[in-house]
Coordinates of C-alpha atoms and ligand atoms in Angstrom, one line a residue:
Chain N
M209 CA 97.0 77.5 79.9
L210 CA 94.5 77.3 82.6
E211 CA 94.7 74.3 84.6
L212 CA 92.4 73.3 87.5
T213 CA 93.1 70.1 89.2
D214 CA 90.7 68.6 91.8
I215 CA 89.1 72.0 93.2
C216 CA 86.9 72.1 96.4
K217 CA 85.2 74.9 98.0
A218 CA 82.7 74.6 100.6
F219 CA 80.9 77.6 102.3
D220 CA 80.0 77.8 106.2
K221 CA 81.9 74.7 106.8
N222 CA 81.2 72.8 109.7
T223 CA 77.8 74.5 110.4
I224 CA 74.2 73.2 109.4
N225 CA 74.6 75.6 106.3
E226 CA 77.3 74.1 104.9
K227 CA 77.4 74.1 101.1
V228 CA 79.6 72.5 98.9
A229 CA 80.0 75.0 96.2
L230 CA 82.8 73.1 94.4
D231 CA 83.1 69.5 94.3
H232 CA 86.3 68.5 93.0
V233 CA 86.4 70.3 89.8
S234 CA 89.1 69.8 87.4
L235 CA 89.1 71.6 84.0
S236 CA 91.9 72.4 81.6
L237 CA 92.0 75.5 79.3
E238 CA 93.8 75.6 76.3
S239 CA 95.2 79.0 74.9
G240 CA 92.7 80.7 72.8
D241 CA 89.8 78.7 74.3
F242 CA 86.5 80.6 74.7
V243 CA 84.6 78.7 77.1
T244 CA 80.9 79.7 77.7
L245 CA 79.8 78.3 81.3
V246 CA 76.2 77.4 81.9
G247 CA 74.3 75.3 84.7
S248 CA 71.4 76.0 86.9
N249 CA 71.2 78.5 89.5
G250 CA 73.7 77.6 92.4
A251 CA 75.6 75.5 90.4
G252 CA 78.6 77.1 91.5
K253 CA 79.8 78.9 88.2
S254 CA 80.5 82.2 90.0
T255 CA 82.3 80.5 92.8
L256 CA 84.4 78.7 89.9
L257 CA 85.3 82.0 88.8
N258 CA 85.7 83.8 92.0
A259 CA 88.3 80.8 92.9
V260 CA 90.1 81.5 90.0
A261 CA 90.0 85.2 90.5
G262 CA 91.6 84.5 94.3
M263 CA 88.7 86.1 96.1
F264 CA 89.0 83.0 98.3
L265 CA 91.4 80.2 99.1
L266 CA 90.4 76.6 98.1
D267 CA 89.8 73.7 100.5
Y268 CA 91.5 71.7 98.0
G269 CA 93.3 71.6 94.8
R270 CA 95.3 73.5 92.5
I271 CA 95.2 76.3 90.2
M272 CA 97.9 76.6 87.5
L273 CA 97.9 79.7 85.1
D274 CA 100.7 79.6 82.2
G275 CA 102.7 77.1 83.8
S276 CA 102.8 79.0 87.1
D277 CA 100.9 77.7 90.4
I278 CA 98.6 80.9 91.6
T279 CA 96.6 78.7 93.9
H280 CA 98.1 80.6 97.0
L281 CA 98.2 84.0 95.5
S282 CA 95.9 86.7 96.8
E283 CA 93.2 88.3 94.6
H284 CA 95.3 91.4 93.7
Q285 CA 98.5 89.5 92.8
R286 CA 96.4 87.4 90.4
A287 CA 95.0 90.6 88.9
A288 CA 98.3 91.1 86.9
Y289 CA 97.0 88.2 85.0
I290 CA 93.3 88.1 84.9
G291 CA 90.7 90.5 83.6
R292 CA 87.5 90.6 85.2
V293 CA 84.0 91.8 84.3
F294 CA 81.1 91.3 87.1
Q295 CA 77.7 90.4 86.8
D296 CA 76.6 93.8 88.8
P297 CA 77.7 96.9 86.4
L298 CA 78.3 98.8 89.6
T299 CA 81.1 96.4 90.6
G300 CA 83.6 96.9 88.2
T301 CA 84.3 100.7 88.1
A302 CA 84.8 103.4 90.5
P303 CA 81.5 105.9 90.4
Q304 CA 83.0 109.0 92.2
M305 CA 85.9 108.9 89.7
T306 CA 86.1 109.8 86.2
V307 CA 86.1 107.9 83.0
E308 CA 89.8 108.4 82.3
E309 CA 90.8 107.9 85.9
N310 CA 89.1 104.6 85.9
L311 CA 90.9 103.7 82.6
V312 CA 94.3 104.6 83.7
M313 CA 93.8 102.7 86.8
A314 CA 92.9 99.7 84.6
W315 CA 96.0 100.5 82.4
K316 CA 98.3 100.3 85.3
R317 CA 96.9 96.6 86.2
G318 CA 100.0 94.3 87.0
Q319 CA 102.2 97.3 86.6
R320 CA 104.2 99.1 89.6
R321 CA 102.0 102.4 90.7
R322 CA 104.2 105.3 91.1
L323 CA 103.9 108.8 92.7
R324 CA 103.5 110.1 88.9
K325 CA 101.1 112.2 87.7
A326 CA 98.5 109.5 86.4
I327 CA 97.2 111.0 83.2
C328 CA 99.0 113.2 80.8
L329 CA 98.1 113.9 77.2
Q330 CA 99.5 110.9 75.8
E331 CA 97.6 108.6 77.9
R332 CA 94.5 110.7 77.2
S333 CA 94.5 110.3 73.2
F334 CA 95.4 106.7 73.8
F335 CA 92.3 106.3 75.8
R336 CA 90.2 108.4 73.8
E337 CA 91.2 106.0 71.0
Q338 CA 90.2 103.0 72.8
L339 CA 86.6 104.3 74.0
A340 CA 86.1 105.1 70.1
T341 CA 86.4 101.7 69.5
L342 CA 83.4 101.0 71.7
G343 CA 81.2 102.9 69.6
L344 CA 79.2 104.8 72.8
G345 CA 80.4 108.1 72.4
L346 CA 82.5 107.7 75.8
E347 CA 85.4 109.4 74.1
E348 CA 83.8 112.5 74.4
R349 CA 83.3 112.1 78.4
L350 CA 86.5 111.5 79.5
T351 CA 86.1 113.6 82.5
T352 CA 82.9 112.5 83.4
K353 CA 82.3 110.7 86.5
V354 CA 81.4 107.0 85.7
G355 CA 78.5 107.1 88.3
L356 CA 76.7 109.2 85.9
L357 CA 76.9 106.6 83.1
S358 CA 74.2 104.1 82.5
G359 CA 74.8 100.5 83.4
G360 CA 75.4 99.6 79.9
Q361 CA 78.1 102.1 79.6
R362 CA 79.6 101.1 82.6
Q363 CA 79.8 97.6 81.8
A364 CA 81.3 98.4 78.6
L365 CA 83.7 100.4 80.5
T366 CA 84.5 97.6 82.5
L367 CA 85.2 95.3 79.6
L368 CA 87.7 98.0 78.0
M369 CA 89.2 98.1 81.3
A370 CA 89.6 94.3 81.9
T371 CA 91.3 93.9 78.3
L372 CA 92.8 97.5 77.9
R373 CA 96.1 95.5 78.9
K374 CA 96.0 92.2 77.2
P375 CA 95.1 89.6 80.4
Q376 CA 96.3 86.0 80.1
L377 CA 92.7 85.0 81.1
L378 CA 89.5 87.0 81.1
L379 CA 86.5 86.0 83.2
L380 CA 82.8 87.5 82.6
D381 CA 80.5 86.4 85.1
E382 CA 77.1 86.9 83.4
H383 CA 78.2 90.4 82.7
I384 CA 75.4 91.1 80.2
A385 CA 72.5 89.7 82.6
S386 CA 71.3 92.9 84.1
L387 CA 71.4 94.9 80.7
D388 CA 68.4 95.7 78.7
P389 CA 68.3 93.4 75.7
H390 CA 69.5 96.1 73.3
T391 CA 72.5 97.0 75.5
A392 CA 73.1 93.3 76.0
D393 CA 73.5 92.7 72.4
L394 CA 75.6 95.4 72.0
V395 CA 77.8 94.4 75.1
M396 CA 77.8 90.7 73.9
D397 CA 79.3 92.2 70.3
L398 CA 81.6 93.9 71.9
T399 CA 83.0 90.8 73.8
C400 CA 83.1 88.5 70.8
R401 CA 85.2 90.9 69.0
I402 CA 87.5 92.0 71.6
V403 CA 88.2 88.4 72.8
K404 CA 88.6 87.2 68.9
E405 CA 90.9 90.7 68.2
Q406 CA 93.3 90.0 71.0
Q407 CA 93.0 86.4 71.0
L408 CA 92.0 86.2 74.3
T409 CA 91.7 82.9 76.4
A410 CA 88.0 83.8 78.3
V411 CA 85.4 82.2 80.7
M412 CA 82.0 83.5 80.3
V413 CA 79.2 82.8 82.3
T414 CA 75.7 82.8 80.9
H415 CA 72.3 81.6 81.6
N416 CA 71.3 81.7 77.8
L417 CA 71.8 78.3 76.1
E418 CA 71.3 79.7 72.8
Q419 CA 74.1 82.4 73.5
A420 CA 76.2 79.7 74.9
L421 CA 76.4 77.7 71.9
A422 CA 76.6 80.7 69.5
A423 CA 79.2 82.7 71.4
G424 CA 82.9 81.1 72.2
T425 CA 84.7 77.9 71.0
R426 CA 83.5 75.5 73.9
T427 CA 81.0 75.0 76.2
V428 CA 81.0 73.7 79.8
M429 CA 78.1 72.9 82.1
M430 CA 78.1 72.6 85.9
H431 CA 75.6 71.1 88.2
E432 CA 75.9 71.0 91.9
G433 CA 79.4 71.7 92.0
R434 CA 80.5 69.6 89.4
V435 CA 81.2 69.8 85.6
V436 CA 78.9 67.7 83.9
L437 CA 79.2 68.4 80.4
D438 CA 82.5 69.8 78.5
I439 CA 81.7 70.0 74.5
R440 CA 83.8 71.7 71.6
G441 CA 84.5 71.4 68.2
A442 CA 82.6 69.7 65.5
E443 CA 80.1 68.1 68.4
R444 CA 79.4 71.3 69.5
K445 CA 78.7 72.8 66.2
C446 CA 75.9 70.7 65.3
M447 CA 74.2 71.0 68.6
N448 CA 71.0 72.9 69.4
V449 CA 69.6 74.2 72.6
L450 CA 67.5 71.2 73.1
D451 CA 70.3 68.7 72.2
L452 CA 72.1 70.3 74.9
M453 CA 69.1 70.3 77.2
Q454 CA 68.9 66.5 76.8
L455 CA 72.8 66.0 77.0
F456 CA 72.5 67.7 80.4
E457 CA 69.9 65.6 81.6
E458 CA 71.6 62.3 80.8
N459 CA 74.8 63.6 82.6
S460 CA 73.2 64.9 85.5
G461 CA 70.3 63.0 86.4
T462 CA 67.8 66.0 86.7
T463 CA 66.4 68.5 84.2
L464 CA 67.6 72.1 84.2
N465 CA 65.9 73.6 87.1
S466 CA 66.6 77.1 85.9
D467 CA 63.7 78.9 84.4
R468 CA 65.8 81.4 83.3
V469 CA 67.9 79.2 81.1
L470 CA 64.9 78.0 78.9
L471 CA 63.3 81.1 78.5
A472 CA 66.1 83.3 78.0
Q473 CA 66.0 83.6 73.9
Chain T
M1 CA 86.7 143.1 115.4
L2 CA 89.4 143.0 112.9
Y3 CA 91.5 141.3 115.7
A4 CA 88.7 138.9 116.4
L5 CA 88.4 137.9 112.5
A6 CA 92.5 137.8 112.3
G7 CA 92.4 135.3 115.3
T8 CA 89.4 133.1 113.7
L9 CA 91.7 133.0 110.6
E10 CA 94.6 132.1 112.2
Q11 CA 92.7 129.4 114.3
G12 CA 91.1 128.2 111.0
L13 CA 94.4 127.7 109.2
L14 CA 96.0 126.0 112.1
F15 CA 93.2 123.4 112.5
A16 CA 92.7 123.1 108.6
L17 CA 95.6 120.6 108.5
M18 CA 93.6 118.5 111.1
V19 CA 90.4 118.7 109.0
L20 CA 92.3 117.8 106.0
G21 CA 93.3 114.9 107.6
V22 CA 89.9 114.0 108.4
Y23 CA 88.4 114.6 105.1
L24 CA 91.1 112.1 103.8
T25 CA 90.0 109.1 106.0
F26 CA 86.3 109.9 106.0
R27 CA 85.5 111.2 102.7
V28 CA 88.5 109.8 100.5
L29 CA 89.0 106.7 102.0
D30 CA 85.6 106.2 103.3
Y31 CA 87.2 105.0 106.8
A32 CA 85.6 106.6 110.1
D33 CA 88.7 106.9 111.6
L34 CA 88.7 108.2 115.6
T35 CA 92.3 108.1 115.8
V36 CA 92.2 111.8 115.6
D37 CA 91.4 112.7 119.2
G38 CA 94.7 110.9 120.2
S39 CA 96.9 111.8 117.3
F40 CA 96.3 115.3 117.5
T41 CA 97.3 115.5 121.3
T42 CA 100.5 113.0 120.3
G43 CA 101.5 115.6 117.9
G44 CA 101.3 118.6 120.4
A45 CA 102.7 116.3 123.1
I46 CA 106.0 115.4 120.7
A47 CA 106.5 119.3 119.6
A48 CA 106.1 120.6 123.0
S49 CA 108.1 118.1 125.0
I50 CA 111.1 118.6 122.4
I51 CA 110.7 122.2 122.6
F52 CA 110.7 122.2 126.4
A53 CA 113.7 120.3 126.1
G54 CA 115.6 122.8 124.2
G55 CA 115.3 121.3 120.7
S56 CA 114.8 123.0 117.5
P57 CA 110.9 123.9 116.8
W58 CA 111.4 122.6 113.3
L59 CA 112.4 119.3 114.3
A60 CA 110.0 119.2 117.2
T61 CA 107.3 119.8 114.4
A62 CA 108.7 116.9 112.1
A63 CA 109.0 114.6 114.9
A64 CA 105.5 115.3 115.7
V65 CA 104.1 114.5 112.2
V66 CA 106.3 111.4 112.0
G67 CA 104.3 110.5 115.3
G68 CA 101.3 111.1 113.6
L69 CA 102.2 108.7 110.5
F70 CA 102.7 105.8 113.2
A71 CA 99.5 106.3 115.0
G72 CA 97.8 106.1 111.9
M73 CA 99.7 103.3 110.9
F74 CA 98.7 101.4 114.1
T75 CA 95.1 101.8 113.7
G76 CA 95.5 100.6 110.1
L77 CA 97.6 97.7 111.3
L78 CA 94.9 96.8 113.8
H79 CA 92.2 96.9 111.0
T80 CA 94.1 95.0 108.2
V81 CA 95.9 92.5 110.3
F82 CA 93.6 91.6 113.1
K83 CA 90.5 92.4 111.0
I84 CA 88.9 94.7 113.6
T85 CA 86.5 97.2 112.7
P86 CA 87.4 100.7 111.2
L87 CA 85.7 102.4 114.3
L88 CA 86.8 100.2 117.0
S89 CA 90.4 100.3 115.4
G90 CA 90.3 103.9 115.8
I91 CA 89.1 103.7 119.1
L92 CA 91.4 101.4 120.6
T93 CA 94.7 103.5 119.3
M94 CA 92.9 106.7 120.6
T95 CA 92.4 105.1 124.1
A96 CA 96.1 103.8 123.9
L97 CA 97.3 107.1 122.9
Y98 CA 96.0 108.7 126.0
S99 CA 98.7 106.8 128.1
V100 CA 101.1 107.5 125.5
N101 CA 100.7 111.1 125.4
L102 CA 100.8 111.3 129.2
R103 CA 104.3 109.7 128.8
I104 CA 105.4 111.8 126.3
L105 CA 104.3 114.8 128.0
G106 CA 105.6 113.6 131.5
R107 CA 103.2 115.6 133.1
A108 CA 99.5 116.9 132.8
N109 CA 100.5 120.2 131.1
V110 CA 103.8 121.2 129.5
P111 CA 104.0 125.2 128.9
L112 CA 106.2 126.8 126.2
L113 CA 106.1 130.4 127.1
R114 CA 108.9 132.3 126.1
A115 CA 110.4 129.1 124.3
D116 CA 111.2 129.1 120.7
T117 CA 108.5 128.0 118.5
V118 CA 107.9 127.6 114.8
I119 CA 105.9 130.8 115.4
T120 CA 108.4 132.9 117.2
K121 CA 110.9 131.7 114.5
F122 CA 108.8 132.9 111.6
N123 CA 107.9 136.0 113.2
S124 CA 111.7 137.2 113.8
W125 CA 112.2 136.9 109.9
L126 CA 109.0 138.8 109.3
P127 CA 109.2 142.6 108.8
L128 CA 105.3 142.8 109.9
D129 CA 103.7 143.3 113.1
S130 CA 104.3 140.0 114.7
I131 CA 100.3 139.4 115.5
Y132 CA 99.6 137.9 112.1
G133 CA 102.8 135.8 112.1
A134 CA 101.1 132.5 113.2
T135 CA 98.2 133.4 110.4
L136 CA 100.9 133.8 107.6
L137 CA 102.7 130.6 108.7
G138 CA 99.5 128.8 108.9
L139 CA 98.4 130.1 105.2
L140 CA 101.9 129.4 103.7
I141 CA 101.4 125.7 105.3
V142 CA 98.1 125.2 104.4
V143 CA 98.6 126.2 100.8
L144 CA 101.8 123.8 100.5
V145 CA 99.6 120.9 102.1
V146 CA 96.7 121.5 99.9
A147 CA 99.0 121.9 96.9
G148 CA 100.9 118.8 98.0
L149 CA 97.6 116.6 98.8
Y150 CA 95.9 117.4 95.7
L151 CA 98.9 116.7 93.5
F152 CA 99.2 113.4 95.4
L153 CA 95.5 112.3 95.1
K154 CA 96.3 112.7 91.1
T155 CA 99.3 110.4 91.0
E156 CA 99.0 106.6 90.2
V157 CA 99.3 105.7 93.6
G158 CA 96.8 108.7 94.6
L159 CA 94.1 107.6 92.3
A160 CA 94.6 104.1 93.9
L161 CA 93.9 105.2 97.0
Q162 CA 90.8 107.1 96.1
A163 CA 89.4 103.8 94.5
T164 CA 90.2 102.1 97.6
G165 CA 87.6 104.4 99.5
D166 CA 85.3 104.7 96.3
N167 CA 85.0 100.8 95.2
E168 CA 87.3 98.5 97.0
Q169 CA 86.4 95.4 94.9
M170 CA 87.2 97.2 91.6
I171 CA 90.7 98.5 92.7
R172 CA 91.7 95.2 93.8
A173 CA 90.6 93.7 90.5
Q174 CA 93.0 96.1 89.1
G175 CA 95.7 94.7 91.0
V176 CA 96.1 96.9 94.2
N177 CA 96.8 95.7 97.6
T178 CA 93.8 97.7 99.5
N179 CA 95.2 97.0 102.8
H180 CA 98.5 98.9 101.7
M181 CA 96.3 101.7 100.6
K182 CA 94.4 102.2 104.0
L183 CA 97.6 102.0 106.0
L184 CA 99.1 104.7 103.6
G185 CA 95.9 107.0 103.9
L186 CA 95.6 106.5 107.6
A187 CA 99.2 107.4 108.1
I188 CA 99.1 110.4 105.8
S189 CA 96.0 111.4 107.7
N190 CA 97.2 111.2 111.3
G191 CA 100.5 112.9 110.0
L192 CA 98.5 115.6 109.1
V193 CA 96.4 115.8 112.3
A194 CA 99.6 115.7 114.4
F195 CA 100.9 118.4 112.2
S196 CA 97.7 120.4 113.1
G197 CA 98.4 119.6 117.0
A198 CA 101.9 120.4 116.8
L199 CA 101.3 124.0 115.4
V200 CA 98.1 124.5 117.7
A201 CA 100.3 123.7 120.6
Q202 CA 103.2 126.2 119.9
N203 CA 100.4 128.9 119.1
Q204 CA 98.7 128.5 122.4
Q205 CA 102.1 128.0 124.1
F206 CA 101.4 124.9 125.9
A207 CA 100.4 121.2 125.3
D208 CA 98.0 119.1 127.7
A209 CA 96.7 115.7 127.6
G210 CA 93.1 116.8 126.7
M211 CA 94.0 119.2 124.0
G212 CA 92.7 116.5 121.1
I213 CA 89.3 115.8 123.1
G214 CA 86.4 116.4 120.3
M215 CA 88.8 117.1 117.8
I216 CA 87.4 114.4 115.6
V217 CA 84.0 116.0 115.7
A218 CA 85.1 119.3 115.0
G219 CA 87.0 118.0 111.8
L220 CA 83.6 116.6 110.6
A221 CA 81.5 119.6 111.5
S222 CA 84.3 121.6 109.5
V223 CA 84.1 119.0 106.6
I224 CA 80.5 119.3 106.5
I225 CA 80.3 123.0 106.9
G226 CA 82.8 123.4 103.8
E227 CA 81.2 120.8 101.6
A228 CA 77.6 122.3 102.0
I229 CA 78.7 125.9 101.1
F230 CA 81.5 125.5 98.8
G231 CA 80.4 121.9 97.0
R232 CA 82.4 118.8 96.3
R233 CA 82.1 118.3 92.5
T234 CA 86.2 117.9 92.2
I235 CA 89.0 116.7 94.5
L236 CA 90.2 120.1 94.5
Q237 CA 87.0 122.1 95.2
Q238 CA 86.3 119.6 98.0
I239 CA 90.0 120.0 99.6
I240 CA 89.3 124.0 99.2
A241 CA 86.0 123.6 100.7
V242 CA 87.3 121.5 103.5
V243 CA 89.8 124.5 104.4
C244 CA 87.3 127.2 104.2
G245 CA 85.2 125.1 106.4
S246 CA 87.6 124.7 108.9
V247 CA 87.8 128.7 109.0
I248 CA 83.9 129.0 109.0
Y249 CA 83.7 126.7 111.7
R250 CA 86.3 128.7 113.8
A251 CA 84.2 131.7 113.0
V252 CA 80.7 130.4 114.1
L253 CA 82.3 129.4 117.3
A254 CA 83.9 132.9 117.7
L255 CA 80.6 134.4 117.1
V256 CA 78.7 132.2 119.8
L257 CA 81.3 133.2 122.3
R258 CA 80.7 136.9 121.4
L259 CA 76.9 135.9 122.1
G260 CA 78.0 135.1 125.7
L261 CA 78.5 131.4 125.7
A262 CA 81.5 130.1 127.7
P263 CA 84.6 128.2 125.5
T264 CA 83.5 125.1 127.7
D265 CA 80.4 125.1 126.0
F266 CA 82.2 124.9 122.5
K267 CA 82.3 120.8 122.6
L268 CA 78.4 120.9 123.0
L269 CA 77.9 123.2 120.3
T270 CA 80.2 121.4 117.9
A271 CA 78.1 118.2 118.5
L272 CA 74.9 120.0 117.8
I273 CA 76.3 121.5 114.6
V274 CA 77.1 117.9 113.3
V275 CA 73.6 116.3 114.4
A276 CA 72.0 119.5 112.9
A277 CA 73.9 119.0 109.6
L278 CA 73.1 115.5 109.3
A279 CA 69.6 115.5 110.6
S280 CA 68.4 118.6 108.8
P281 CA 66.9 117.7 105.6
Q282 CA 67.6 121.0 104.4
V283 CA 71.0 120.8 104.9
R284 CA 70.8 117.4 103.1
N285 CA 69.1 118.6 100.4
W286 CA 71.9 121.3 100.2
L287 CA 74.1 118.5 99.8
G288 CA 72.1 116.6 97.5
K289 CA 71.5 119.5 95.1
G290 CA 75.2 119.9 94.9
R291 CA 75.2 116.5 93.2
T292 CA 72.1 116.9 91.1
A293 CA 73.6 120.3 89.9
E294 CA 76.9 118.3 89.2
R295 CA 75.0 115.7 87.2
S296 CA 72.7 118.5 85.0
G297 CA 76.0 120.4 84.5
L298 CA 77.9 117.1 83.3
D299 CA 75.1 115.9 81.1
A300 CA 74.5 118.7 79.5
Ligands
ADP53 N1 79.7 83.6 100.0 C1 79.1 82.8 100.2 N2 78.6 82.3 101.2 C2 78.0 81.1 101.4 N3 77.3 80.7 100.2 C3 77.4 80.8 99.4 C4 78.6 81.9 98.9 N4 78.6 82.1 97.6 C5 78.1 81.3 97.1 N5 77.4 80.3 97.8 C6 76.5 79.0 97.4 O1 77.4 78.4 96.7 C7 76.4 77.8 95.7 C8 77.1 78.1 94.5 O2 76.7 79.5 94.3 P1 77.2 80.1 92.8 O3 78.5 79.8 92.7 O4 76.9 81.8 93.1 O5 76.3 79.9 92.0 P2 76.0 80.3 90.1 O6 76.2 79.0 89.5 O7 74.4 80.7 90.4 O8 76.8 81.5 90.1 C9 75.2 78.4 96.1 O9 74.2 77.2 96.6 C10 75.2 79.4 97.0 O10 74.2 79.7 97.8
MG54 MG1 76.4 83.5 89.6

């Protein structure tokens, strides 16, 4: 499904600030895998997702998606196959445009955009139906500018936009981290439901270890640009947060340096 | 007095196309494009020299628009291919166009006295007094362009263009090549600006190399005035506000002229209007109030 082979990425190359963010990472996802990706701050989790999404080109390595080599495709070309939700709720939507306009732009992801009226009655009722599934009352606010919505509403909308047209791969980068606890739970539930219903292949970055084990089908841990842990199936089922931390220490030689990781309950 | 008012309306409408171009880049695309001073002259120069050489004024006007499209695309290529900042890319094109425009004109000034222009052609179809020909033609064209621009911005491509100015990261994640959108927006914008230049040259019956100087600031002033007075809630409201802004801006200039200032003081005055608009907290409040009103209106 997704096949990362030996990918490397350094920032500020050949300067004193050179920072190796991805250090020969190889990872292979099966179709239907829902990976929760954890690791200390600066481990390279976001960089890994951004590399897959094509926000920059790799220094080394190869990325295959569904059998085709996407290593050299640009970000907008890969968008045809990849749905994304970002950490910042402001990133995924256009604030000056309405809810329905945002949705129709997402509905056209990977399609040819034409000189045709974008929103007709048919789209509108489809969007209303889809928004109703979020349970946030957004179906009544199709013509509201997105900038007027709350962070949680925007994030739920971004999630819907990313999955409106089924993506081959869904990338979620700490997409609930900046929401208040109640809204975070709501968006998390939505995420699990959508991934299950559409049988998506997904990677979700989280700093909450409990959540990393509770959600998804597989947990990958990164440290200093490398994958240090990859667990799934029965092994993962009978694991708790403490086991996970212990395993991390054994495999990485350090303790988890992120206080957020421990305290996030 | 009536005559002065009609003159203001005429000027406001002919320049409105330029203002719509400025609105498209500055507001919709969020791209501070300074090509305008050059492409306005390019439009005037192309139209005037074709007409001067005996060509059809309609064809001349169409050619002017095409010239503007290319000027905008050139700025866009400087930005998207060579990664030159928006501001500098526009300045470079504007500077280069100064020489190009002189080449097109072939001299400092091309007169169109007694030549057939789109305005004299239009007049000959009218049963009315020919004084209002330019105003009516301007109105007709502006209505068509406003409708066209509005409908375009609501198409699938149009939405992608708006989103490129609103949140580039978002629309790229939805699979849009934002470079293409910027090229498209800059081309349309400068096409409109050149269209305006072509009409103005035909109306004033000459084109010269300096006719575009200060155009960008005049355009900005019109956009700001229009938005401050008529609001900016929806795209349609914005487009119409901007056209009205163009007329009001010309009215302000006419008024000041009546008060005894020389036409050569216009540019200083225009710059002052923009500075006042940008600096005055009252105007900022005004603009801000538009936004809060919209918020409460929509949230209710
Ligand atoms: N655009 C960038 N420029 C320079 N350094 C970067 C950039 N993005 C990330 N980094 C560095 O790469 C490392 C990995 O960052 P990141 O992938 O964001 O970590 P995280 O696992 O917390 O998401 C960090 O040391 C970070 O400082
Ligand atoms: Mg991160």
